[in-house]
C-alpha cells in the first residue's frame, strides 16, 4: 500500500459512497474534519465518490479536504463603507467577497478631512485585488508599495493597504477554519490587556479630568490615557498652559490612586527642550509612559528626549514603514512602539515590526484609534502573537456604536479582552447598520485656525 505508514487496515475496505456537494458551506459544530475522513463539503472543497485517484485513507481523493482549492480561491468584489460616528472621527471599512462565498472585513485608519482621500485609495487599490487570491497577502502588499505607490507612499496609502490586508487575513482564517493568530505562529497569551482612551473628551478643568477618570476606573479599567494639553496644538507653549497640563495630570493621579496606570499623550506637539522640561515635572506622578513627546520626523531630537527623562518614551502611530521604524532602533529613540494595524500596512506588517523590535528590547503597544470592531479585532489577533506585547488601546467613547455594527462585539473585563476563537478575525459587521450610519457626501469641514486667532 502506498499510503502513509500506520494506516489502519479497516481503511482498505471501500466505504459507502459520499454524496456530492458542489456548494461549500461553513463547518458544522465548529470542528474541522480530520484529513482523509469522509465528510460533507467544507470551505476547502466539495466531496465526491466519483474519482479515479486513490485517497490516502479511503481511496476517494475528493473525500479529502482539497487544499489546492485554497490556492484558486479568488476575490470577486471590494466594497467600502465610510461610517459617520457622530464625532470628528469617521470609520472606513472594506468588505471582500470571494467566488466561494467567503467574506473578509478590514478597516483603514482615518483622519478628519482626509478620509475621502483614503476612501479613494481604497477603491483604486481594490481594483487590483479583484481576481487575486486572498492568500497572496505578502505579494499583494509588496506590489502595492512597488507598483502602485512607486515607493512614494503616504498615510492614505498605508491606511488603505492595511484595510485590504486585514480583510485578506480574515478570509484566509475562515478558509482554514482557524483564528488568524493560529496562522501567525499561535498565541502567546489568552487575553489582551487594554487601556481606556477617549474618556477625557470635553474635559477642561483638572476636576473634570479627575471625575471622568474615576468613572473609567469604575468600569474596570486599570490603565487610562489622556492628553493633558490644550488645543490648538503648538510647538511652543506658555507657562500658564504648561502649568494647567501638569495640574490635570496631578488631579487624575490623586483621583485614581497609585494602582491605576496613567499614560500621557502629547501628540507630537512639543519642541524637544519643552518636552524634556515638562517630562521632568511629570515624573513625580509616575506615568506609565510619555507618548510622542515630539514629532518623530526629528528622530535625533526624540532620542535626546529619551536620554533626558526617566519616563518610558513611546512613538510609532505616525510611522508607517519598516524603514521608519528601523531608524527608531538605530537611534534608540524609544522604549515602546505603538504602530497602528490600520495604517502600518496591516497585520503581517505589525508582526514584522514587533519582531524587529525584540532584539532592541523595545516593547509593542499597538495604537488603535479605530473602531471597537474590525480595527480592534485585527489588533487583538496580532497582539496575541507578539512576545514583546505590552498593552493596546480601547476607545470607550466608540464602544456603543461599535456594538451596534458588530455581530459579536468584544467585551472588556478587568481591562482585558479574551481572544476570539472564531475563524478569521472573529468579528462580523452588520451591513444594514453600516448603511444607517453612512457618512454623508456633503459635510461641514472642521475649523482650521486663521492667523488672527494665533496668540
Short mmCIF file of C-alpha atoms in Angstrom, two decimals:
data_model
loop_
_atom_site.label_atom_id
_atom_site.label_comp_id
_atom_site.label_asym_id
_atom_site.label_seq_id
_atom_site.Cartn_x
_atom_site.Cartn_y
_atom_site.Cartn_z
CA UNK A 1 0.00 0.00 0.00
CA UNK A 2 1.37 3.43 -0.95
CA UNK A 3 -0.47 5.27 1.81
CA UNK A 4 1.03 6.81 4.95
CA UNK A 5 2.66 4.39 7.35
CA UNK A 6 0.49 3.20 10.19
CA UNK A 7 -2.83 3.35 8.34
CA UNK A 8 -5.40 1.05 9.89
CA UNK A 9 -6.42 -2.00 7.75
CA UNK A 10 -10.07 -1.02 8.14
CA UNK A 11 -9.48 1.79 5.66
CA UNK A 12 -8.58 -0.69 2.96
CA UNK A 13 -12.27 -1.52 2.57
CA UNK A 14 -14.22 0.81 0.31
CA UNK A 15 -16.64 2.82 2.49
CA UNK A 16 -20.15 3.78 1.42
CA UNK A 17 -20.17 6.48 -1.27
CA UNK A 18 -20.33 10.10 -0.20
CA UNK A 19 -22.94 12.43 -1.65
CA UNK A 20 -21.66 15.11 -3.95
CA UNK A 21 -21.79 18.67 -2.60
CA UNK A 22 -20.80 21.35 -5.05
CA UNK A 23 -21.66 24.32 -2.83
CA UNK A 24 -19.19 24.93 0.01
CA UNK A 25 -20.68 25.56 3.40
CA UNK A 26 -19.35 26.52 6.81
CA UNK A 27 -18.06 23.80 9.06
CA UNK A 28 -20.73 22.34 11.30
CA UNK A 29 -20.31 22.26 15.05
CA UNK A 30 -17.18 24.37 14.85
CA UNK A 31 -14.92 21.36 14.19
CA UNK A 32 -12.58 20.68 11.31
CA UNK A 33 -12.66 17.27 9.62
CA UNK A 34 -9.66 15.04 10.04
CA UNK A 35 -7.60 14.51 6.93
CA UNK A 36 -8.86 11.59 4.90
CA UNK A 37 -12.25 11.27 6.55
CA UNK A 38 -15.43 11.10 4.51
CA UNK A 39 -17.12 14.34 5.45
CA UNK A 40 -19.55 16.84 3.97
CA UNK A 41 -18.09 19.68 1.96
CA UNK A 42 -16.03 22.28 3.75
CA UNK A 43 -14.56 25.53 2.57
CA UNK A 44 -11.60 23.51 1.34
CA UNK A 45 -13.65 21.84 -1.40
CA UNK A 46 -16.54 19.52 -2.26
CA UNK A 47 -16.59 15.78 -1.73
CA UNK A 48 -17.37 13.22 -4.39
CA UNK A 49 -17.09 9.43 -4.64
CA UNK A 50 -16.61 9.54 -8.42
CA UNK A 51 -12.83 9.71 -8.62
CA UNK A 52 -10.20 7.53 -10.20
CA UNK A 53 -7.46 8.71 -7.86
CA UNK A 54 -6.81 6.94 -4.59
CA UNK A 55 -7.43 8.67 -1.27
CA UNK A 56 -4.72 8.18 1.33
CA UNK A 57 -7.16 6.50 3.69
CA UNK A 58 -10.39 5.68 1.88
CA UNK A 59 -9.29 5.73 -1.77
CA UNK A 60 -11.56 8.65 -2.56
CA UNK A 61 -9.46 11.64 -3.50
CA UNK A 62 -12.41 14.02 -3.37
CA UNK A 63 -13.27 12.90 0.16
CA UNK A 64 -10.15 14.62 1.37
CA UNK A 65 -10.09 18.35 2.10
CA UNK A 66 -8.96 19.85 -1.18
CA UNK A 67 -6.07 22.07 -0.14
CA UNK A 68 -5.40 23.04 -3.74
CA UNK A 69 -8.74 24.82 -3.71
CA UNK A 70 -7.33 27.31 -1.25
CA UNK A 71 -4.91 28.44 -3.92
CA UNK A 72 -7.59 29.10 -6.56
CA UNK A 73 -9.97 30.93 -4.20
CA UNK A 74 -10.47 34.35 -5.77
CA UNK A 75 -11.60 37.76 -4.60
CA UNK A 76 -14.52 38.93 -6.71
CA UNK A 77 -15.65 42.22 -5.19
CA UNK A 78 -14.34 45.03 -2.99
CA UNK A 79 -16.93 47.13 -1.16
CA UNK A 80 -16.02 50.12 1.06
CA UNK A 81 -18.17 51.55 3.86
CA UNK A 82 -17.48 55.04 5.22
CA UNK A 83 -19.26 55.39 8.57
CA UNK A 84 -20.31 58.52 10.42
CA UNK A 85 -19.55 58.11 14.13
CA UNK A 86 -21.28 61.34 15.09
CA UNK A 87 -17.99 62.98 16.02
CA UNK A 88 -14.84 64.18 14.30
CA UNK A 89 -13.64 60.65 13.55
CA UNK A 90 -15.13 58.50 10.79
CA UNK A 91 -14.62 54.77 10.26
CA UNK A 92 -13.64 53.26 6.91
CA UNK A 93 -14.33 49.55 6.45
CA UNK A 94 -13.86 47.27 3.45
CA UNK A 95 -15.61 44.02 2.62
CA UNK A 96 -14.02 41.47 0.29
CA UNK A 97 -16.23 38.87 -1.40
CA UNK A 98 -14.89 35.65 -2.92
CA UNK A 99 -16.12 33.20 -5.53
CA UNK A 100 -16.68 30.61 -2.78
CA UNK A 101 -18.92 32.80 -0.65
CA UNK A 102 -16.34 33.65 1.99
CA UNK A 103 -16.27 37.27 3.14
CA UNK A 104 -13.42 39.23 4.73
CA UNK A 105 -13.50 42.52 6.64
CA UNK A 106 -10.80 45.15 7.08
CA UNK A 107 -10.52 48.67 8.45
CA UNK A 108 -8.47 51.69 7.38
CA UNK A 109 -7.24 54.39 9.70
CA UNK A 110 -8.98 57.71 9.06
CA UNK A 111 -8.38 61.33 9.89
CA UNK A 112 -10.93 64.11 9.66
CA UNK A 113 -10.99 65.78 6.23
CA UNK A 114 -8.60 63.15 4.86
CA UNK A 115 -10.99 60.20 4.89
CA UNK A 116 -12.22 60.96 1.35
CA UNK A 117 -8.66 60.58 0.06
CA UNK A 118 -8.28 57.33 2.00
CA UNK A 119 -11.52 56.05 0.50
CA UNK A 120 -10.28 56.92 -2.99
CA UNK A 121 -7.07 54.96 -2.40
CA UNK A 122 -9.05 52.02 -1.07
CA UNK A 123 -11.29 51.90 -4.13
CA UNK A 124 -8.39 52.26 -6.56
CA UNK A 125 -6.20 49.66 -4.85
CA UNK A 126 -9.17 47.33 -4.53
CA UNK A 127 -9.43 47.18 -8.31
CA UNK A 128 -6.04 45.49 -8.37
CA UNK A 129 -7.15 42.94 -5.78
CA UNK A 130 -10.13 41.59 -7.73
CA UNK A 131 -9.18 38.28 -9.34
CA UNK A 132 -6.33 37.62 -6.93
CA UNK A 133 -6.28 35.01 -4.21
CA UNK A 134 -6.66 36.03 -0.56
CA UNK A 135 -3.61 34.01 0.47
CA UNK A 136 -1.18 36.11 -1.60
CA UNK A 137 -1.00 38.63 1.23
CA UNK A 138 2.70 39.38 1.26
CA UNK A 139 2.95 39.64 -2.51
CA UNK A 140 -0.03 41.98 -2.79
CA UNK A 141 1.36 44.27 -0.09
CA UNK A 142 4.74 44.34 -1.80
CA UNK A 143 3.47 45.11 -5.29
CA UNK A 144 1.16 47.82 -4.00
CA UNK A 145 4.19 49.54 -2.49
CA UNK A 146 6.40 48.98 -5.55
CA UNK A 147 3.99 49.19 -8.50
CA UNK A 148 1.08 51.26 -7.18
CA UNK A 149 2.76 53.73 -4.80
CA UNK A 150 6.07 53.61 -6.72
CA UNK A 151 7.91 53.80 -3.39
CA UNK A 152 6.25 57.16 -2.59
CA UNK A 153 3.58 56.22 -0.05
CA UNK A 154 1.77 58.50 2.39
CA UNK A 155 -0.59 57.78 5.28
CA UNK A 156 -3.55 57.49 2.88
CA UNK A 157 -1.79 54.68 1.02
CA UNK A 158 -0.80 52.79 4.15
CA UNK A 159 -4.29 53.09 5.61
CA UNK A 160 -5.99 51.70 2.51
CA UNK A 161 -3.44 48.90 2.18
CA UNK A 162 -3.90 47.97 5.84
CA UNK A 163 -7.66 47.54 5.39
CA UNK A 164 -7.30 45.29 2.36
CA UNK A 165 -4.56 43.25 4.04
CA UNK A 166 -6.68 42.64 7.15
CA UNK A 167 -9.62 41.50 5.02
CA UNK A 168 -7.37 39.03 3.20
CA UNK A 169 -6.29 37.57 6.54
CA UNK A 170 -9.93 37.34 7.60
CA UNK A 171 -10.72 35.23 4.53
CA UNK A 172 -7.59 33.12 4.98
CA UNK A 173 -8.52 32.30 8.56
CA UNK A 174 -12.09 31.42 7.63
CA UNK A 175 -10.93 29.22 4.75
CA UNK A 176 -8.64 27.31 7.12
CA UNK A 177 -11.17 27.26 9.95
CA UNK A 178 -8.70 28.98 12.27
CA UNK A 179 -8.35 32.29 14.09
CA UNK A 180 -5.77 34.45 12.35
CA UNK A 181 -3.41 34.23 15.32
CA UNK A 182 -3.06 30.49 14.70
CA UNK A 183 -1.83 31.26 11.19
CA UNK A 184 0.74 33.70 12.59
CA UNK A 185 2.51 31.21 14.83
CA UNK A 186 -0.04 30.75 17.58
CA UNK A 187 -0.94 32.84 20.62
CA UNK A 188 1.48 33.83 23.37
CA UNK A 189 -1.37 34.75 25.73
CA UNK A 190 -5.06 34.00 26.26
CA UNK A 191 -6.24 37.58 26.76
CA UNK A 192 -5.12 41.06 25.75
CA UNK A 193 -4.68 43.94 28.17
CA UNK A 194 -6.23 47.24 27.08
CA UNK A 195 -6.13 50.81 28.33
CA UNK A 196 -9.01 53.26 28.06
CA UNK A 197 -8.87 56.29 25.81
CA UNK A 198 -11.49 58.75 24.56
CA UNK A 199 -12.86 59.27 28.08
CA UNK A 200 -11.43 62.76 28.60
CA UNK A 201 -13.13 64.48 25.66
CA UNK A 202 -14.85 67.72 26.66
CA UNK A 203 -12.83 67.85 29.89
CA UNK A 204 -11.37 71.26 30.65
CA UNK A 205 -10.62 71.72 34.34
CA UNK A 206 -8.45 69.39 36.44
CA UNK A 207 -11.56 68.41 38.41
CA UNK A 208 -13.37 67.36 35.23
CA UNK A 209 -10.42 65.19 34.23
CA UNK A 210 -10.38 63.61 37.68
CA UNK A 211 -14.11 62.90 37.71
CA UNK A 212 -14.12 61.25 34.29
CA UNK A 213 -11.02 59.24 35.16
CA UNK A 214 -12.80 57.80 38.19
CA UNK A 215 -15.76 56.86 36.01
CA UNK A 216 -13.49 54.88 33.69
CA UNK A 217 -11.77 53.13 36.58
CA UNK A 218 -15.20 52.20 37.96
CA UNK A 219 -15.81 50.33 34.69
CA UNK A 220 -12.86 48.07 35.44
CA UNK A 221 -10.04 49.72 33.51
CA UNK A 222 -6.65 49.59 35.22
CA UNK A 223 -4.90 51.89 32.74
CA UNK A 224 -6.06 55.08 31.05
CA UNK A 225 -4.55 57.51 28.57
CA UNK A 226 -5.20 61.19 28.02
CA UNK A 227 -3.71 64.33 26.52
CA UNK A 228 -3.45 66.98 29.27
CA UNK A 229 -2.54 69.81 26.89
CA UNK A 230 -4.97 72.35 25.49
CA UNK A 231 -5.88 72.96 21.86
CA UNK A 232 -4.82 74.17 19.40
CA UNK A 233 -1.56 72.29 19.09
CA UNK A 234 1.51 74.47 19.41
CA UNK A 235 5.18 73.58 19.35
CA UNK A 236 5.98 76.20 21.97
CA UNK A 237 3.51 76.66 24.81
CA UNK A 238 3.36 79.27 27.53
CA UNK A 239 3.95 78.76 31.23
CA UNK A 240 0.23 79.00 32.07
CA UNK A 241 -0.68 76.24 29.62
CA UNK A 242 2.17 74.09 30.88
CA UNK A 243 1.07 74.57 34.49
CA UNK A 244 -2.51 73.64 33.59
CA UNK A 245 -1.35 70.42 31.91
CA UNK A 246 0.65 69.45 35.00
CA UNK A 247 -2.33 70.16 37.27
CA UNK A 248 -4.58 67.98 35.12
CA UNK A 249 -2.16 65.09 35.49
CA UNK A 250 -1.88 65.72 39.22
CA UNK A 251 -5.68 65.69 39.60
CA UNK A 252 -6.03 62.39 37.73
CA UNK A 253 -3.26 60.72 39.71
CA UNK A 254 -4.71 61.82 43.03
CA UNK A 255 -8.20 60.71 41.97
CA UNK A 256 -7.36 57.19 40.73
CA UNK A 257 -4.55 56.38 43.16
CA UNK A 258 -1.25 54.64 42.58
CA UNK A 259 -2.69 51.28 41.49
CA UNK A 260 -4.03 52.63 38.18
CA UNK A 261 -1.63 53.35 35.33
CA UNK A 262 -1.86 56.76 33.67
CA UNK A 263 -0.50 57.17 30.15
CA UNK A 264 0.44 60.67 28.99
CA UNK A 265 -0.27 61.58 25.35
CA UNK A 266 1.49 64.59 23.80
CA UNK A 267 0.53 64.14 20.13
CA UNK A 268 3.91 65.20 18.68
CA UNK A 269 3.24 68.82 19.54
CA UNK A 270 6.22 70.00 21.64
CA UNK A 271 9.75 71.12 20.90
CA UNK A 272 12.48 68.89 22.40
CA UNK A 273 13.56 71.33 25.12
CA UNK A 274 9.99 71.92 26.29
CA UNK A 275 9.21 68.23 26.16
CA UNK A 276 12.22 67.47 28.36
CA UNK A 277 11.30 70.16 30.86
CA UNK A 278 7.68 69.03 31.14
CA UNK A 279 8.73 65.39 31.47
CA UNK A 280 10.77 66.38 34.50
CA UNK A 281 7.69 67.93 36.08
CA UNK A 282 5.55 64.87 35.33
CA UNK A 283 7.96 62.28 36.73
CA UNK A 284 6.59 62.76 40.25
CA UNK A 285 3.24 61.28 39.09
CA UNK A 286 4.91 58.10 37.79
CA UNK A 287 3.21 57.90 34.39
CA UNK A 288 3.22 54.53 32.64
CA UNK A 289 4.62 56.27 29.57
CA UNK A 290 5.23 59.55 27.73
CA UNK A 291 3.76 59.20 24.24
CA UNK A 292 5.03 61.08 21.19
CA UNK A 293 6.62 63.97 23.11
CA UNK A 294 7.89 65.44 19.82
CA UNK A 295 7.44 64.91 16.10
CA UNK A 296 9.21 61.63 15.22
CA UNK A 297 10.48 63.19 11.99
CA UNK A 298 13.09 64.68 14.32
CA UNK A 299 14.36 61.25 15.34
CA UNK A 300 17.57 62.64 16.83
CA UNK A 301 15.51 65.03 18.94
CA UNK A 302 13.29 62.17 20.11
CA UNK A 303 16.36 60.18 21.10
CA UNK A 304 17.59 63.18 23.09
CA UNK A 305 14.26 63.40 24.93
CA UNK A 306 14.54 59.72 25.82
CA UNK A 307 18.06 60.18 27.16
CA UNK A 308 17.00 63.14 29.30
CA UNK A 309 13.95 61.63 31.05
CA UNK A 310 13.24 58.58 33.16
CA UNK A 311 9.77 58.24 31.63
CA UNK A 312 9.35 55.46 29.03
CA UNK A 313 9.12 57.20 25.65
CA UNK A 314 6.61 55.98 23.05
CA UNK A 315 6.45 56.58 19.32
CA UNK A 316 5.04 54.77 16.30
CA UNK A 317 1.49 55.84 15.46
CA UNK A 318 2.81 58.41 12.98
CA UNK A 319 5.34 55.99 11.47
CA UNK A 320 4.16 53.71 8.70
CA UNK A 321 7.05 51.88 7.05
CA UNK A 322 9.58 49.42 8.40
CA UNK A 323 12.33 51.77 7.25
CA UNK A 324 10.98 54.46 9.59
CA UNK A 325 10.81 52.04 12.50
CA UNK A 326 14.36 50.92 11.76
CA UNK A 327 15.50 54.48 12.48
CA UNK A 328 13.91 54.28 15.93
CA UNK A 329 16.05 51.25 16.72
CA UNK A 330 19.21 52.67 15.17
CA UNK A 331 18.99 55.85 17.25
CA UNK A 332 17.50 54.17 20.33
CA UNK A 333 14.79 56.80 20.26
CA UNK A 334 12.01 54.96 22.12
CA UNK A 335 11.30 52.38 24.79
CA UNK A 336 7.90 51.42 23.39
CA UNK A 337 6.45 51.38 19.88
CA UNK A 338 2.76 51.92 19.16
CA UNK A 339 2.23 51.16 15.47
CA UNK A 340 -1.37 51.05 14.28
CA UNK A 341 -2.57 47.93 12.44
CA UNK A 342 -4.86 50.17 10.37
CA UNK A 343 -2.07 52.35 8.96
CA UNK A 344 1.24 50.45 9.21
CA UNK A 345 0.47 48.01 6.40
CA UNK A 346 -1.74 45.58 8.27
CA UNK A 347 -1.45 42.50 10.43
CA UNK A 348 1.68 40.93 8.98
CA UNK A 349 3.47 44.29 8.85
CA UNK A 350 2.74 44.92 12.52
CA UNK A 351 4.03 41.48 13.45
CA UNK A 352 7.22 42.09 11.46
CA UNK A 353 7.74 45.45 13.19
CA UNK A 354 7.30 43.75 16.56
CA UNK A 355 9.82 41.05 15.63
CA UNK A 356 12.33 43.69 14.57
CA UNK A 357 11.88 45.42 17.94
CA UNK A 358 12.59 42.31 20.04
CA UNK A 359 16.42 42.31 19.89
CA UNK A 360 16.39 46.01 20.82
CA UNK A 361 14.32 45.28 23.95
CA UNK A 362 11.57 47.56 22.69
CA UNK A 363 8.01 46.73 23.76
CA UNK A 364 4.96 46.89 21.48
CA UNK A 365 1.74 48.65 22.50
CA UNK A 366 -0.41 48.85 19.34
CA UNK A 367 -2.20 52.13 18.74
CA UNK A 368 -5.89 51.69 17.92
CA UNK A 369 -7.64 54.97 17.18
CA UNK A 370 -10.11 52.93 15.16
CA UNK A 371 -13.43 51.22 15.77
CA UNK A 372 -14.00 48.72 18.57
CA UNK A 373 -14.90 46.17 15.88
CA UNK A 374 -12.62 45.33 12.92
CA UNK A 375 -9.65 47.51 13.84
CA UNK A 376 -9.73 46.16 17.37
CA UNK A 377 -10.18 42.59 16.11
CA UNK A 378 -7.09 42.86 13.91
CA UNK A 379 -5.15 44.36 16.81
CA UNK A 380 -6.16 41.50 19.11
CA UNK A 381 -5.18 38.86 16.56
CA UNK A 382 -1.65 40.16 16.05
CA UNK A 383 -1.16 41.17 19.70
CA UNK A 384 -1.77 37.57 20.68
CA UNK A 385 1.32 36.51 18.71
CA UNK A 386 3.76 39.19 19.86
CA UNK A 387 6.10 38.07 22.69
CA UNK A 388 7.08 41.69 23.44
CA UNK A 389 3.47 42.91 23.56
CA UNK A 390 2.69 45.31 26.41
CA UNK A 391 -0.84 46.75 26.14
CA UNK A 392 -3.20 48.10 23.48
CA UNK A 393 -5.80 50.83 23.11
CA UNK A 394 -9.58 50.81 23.54
CA UNK A 395 -11.72 53.89 22.87
CA UNK A 396 -14.56 53.83 25.37
CA UNK A 397 -16.47 56.55 23.51
CA UNK A 398 -16.66 54.28 20.43
CA UNK A 399 -18.00 51.23 22.28
CA UNK A 400 -21.71 51.95 21.80
CA UNK A 401 -21.60 52.35 18.01
CA UNK A 402 -19.06 49.54 17.74
CA UNK A 403 -21.51 47.19 19.44
CA UNK A 404 -24.32 48.29 17.12
CA UNK A 405 -22.48 47.48 13.91
CA UNK A 406 -20.78 44.26 15.08
CA UNK A 407 -22.46 40.88 15.33
CA UNK A 408 -20.33 39.81 18.29
CA UNK A 409 -18.79 42.88 19.94
CA UNK A 410 -15.77 42.40 22.16
CA UNK A 411 -16.25 42.67 25.90
CA UNK A 412 -13.73 44.35 28.17
CA UNK A 413 -13.45 42.74 31.59
CA UNK A 414 -10.88 43.81 34.17
CA UNK A 415 -9.09 45.82 31.49
CA UNK A 416 -8.64 42.70 29.32
CA UNK A 417 -10.30 41.19 26.25
CA UNK A 418 -10.39 37.42 25.79
CA UNK A 419 -9.01 36.18 22.49
CA UNK A 420 -11.75 35.35 19.97
CA UNK A 421 -11.85 31.70 18.93
CA UNK A 422 -13.89 32.02 15.74
CA UNK A 423 -12.15 31.57 12.36
CA UNK A 424 -10.68 34.67 10.78
CA UNK A 425 -10.64 37.93 12.70
CA UNK A 426 -13.51 36.80 14.93
CA UNK A 427 -15.82 39.68 14.01
CA UNK A 428 -18.64 40.22 11.51
CA UNK A 429 -20.30 43.52 10.62
CA UNK A 430 -23.97 44.26 10.07
CA UNK A 431 -24.17 45.90 6.64
CA UNK A 432 -27.59 47.38 7.33
CA UNK A 433 -26.15 49.15 10.39
CA UNK A 434 -23.26 50.43 8.30
CA UNK A 435 -25.72 51.85 5.79
CA UNK A 436 -27.73 53.53 8.55
CA UNK A 437 -24.61 55.36 9.66
CA UNK A 438 -23.24 56.15 6.21
CA UNK A 439 -21.15 59.30 6.17
CA UNK A 440 -22.93 61.97 4.10
CA UNK A 441 -21.14 63.15 0.98
CA UNK A 442 -21.60 66.80 1.93
CA UNK A 443 -20.47 67.70 5.41
CA UNK A 444 -19.10 70.70 7.17
CA UNK A 445 -15.30 70.79 7.29
CA UNK A 446 -13.59 71.14 10.61
CA UNK A 447 -12.40 74.53 11.75
CA UNK A 448 -8.81 75.38 10.83
CA UNK A 449 -7.49 78.41 12.72
CA UNK A 450 -6.57 81.63 10.97
CA UNK A 451 -3.58 83.81 11.79
CA UNK A 452 -5.86 86.26 13.61
CA UNK A 453 -6.57 83.52 16.15
CA UNK A 454 -2.91 82.98 16.98
CA UNK A 455 -1.58 84.27 20.27
#
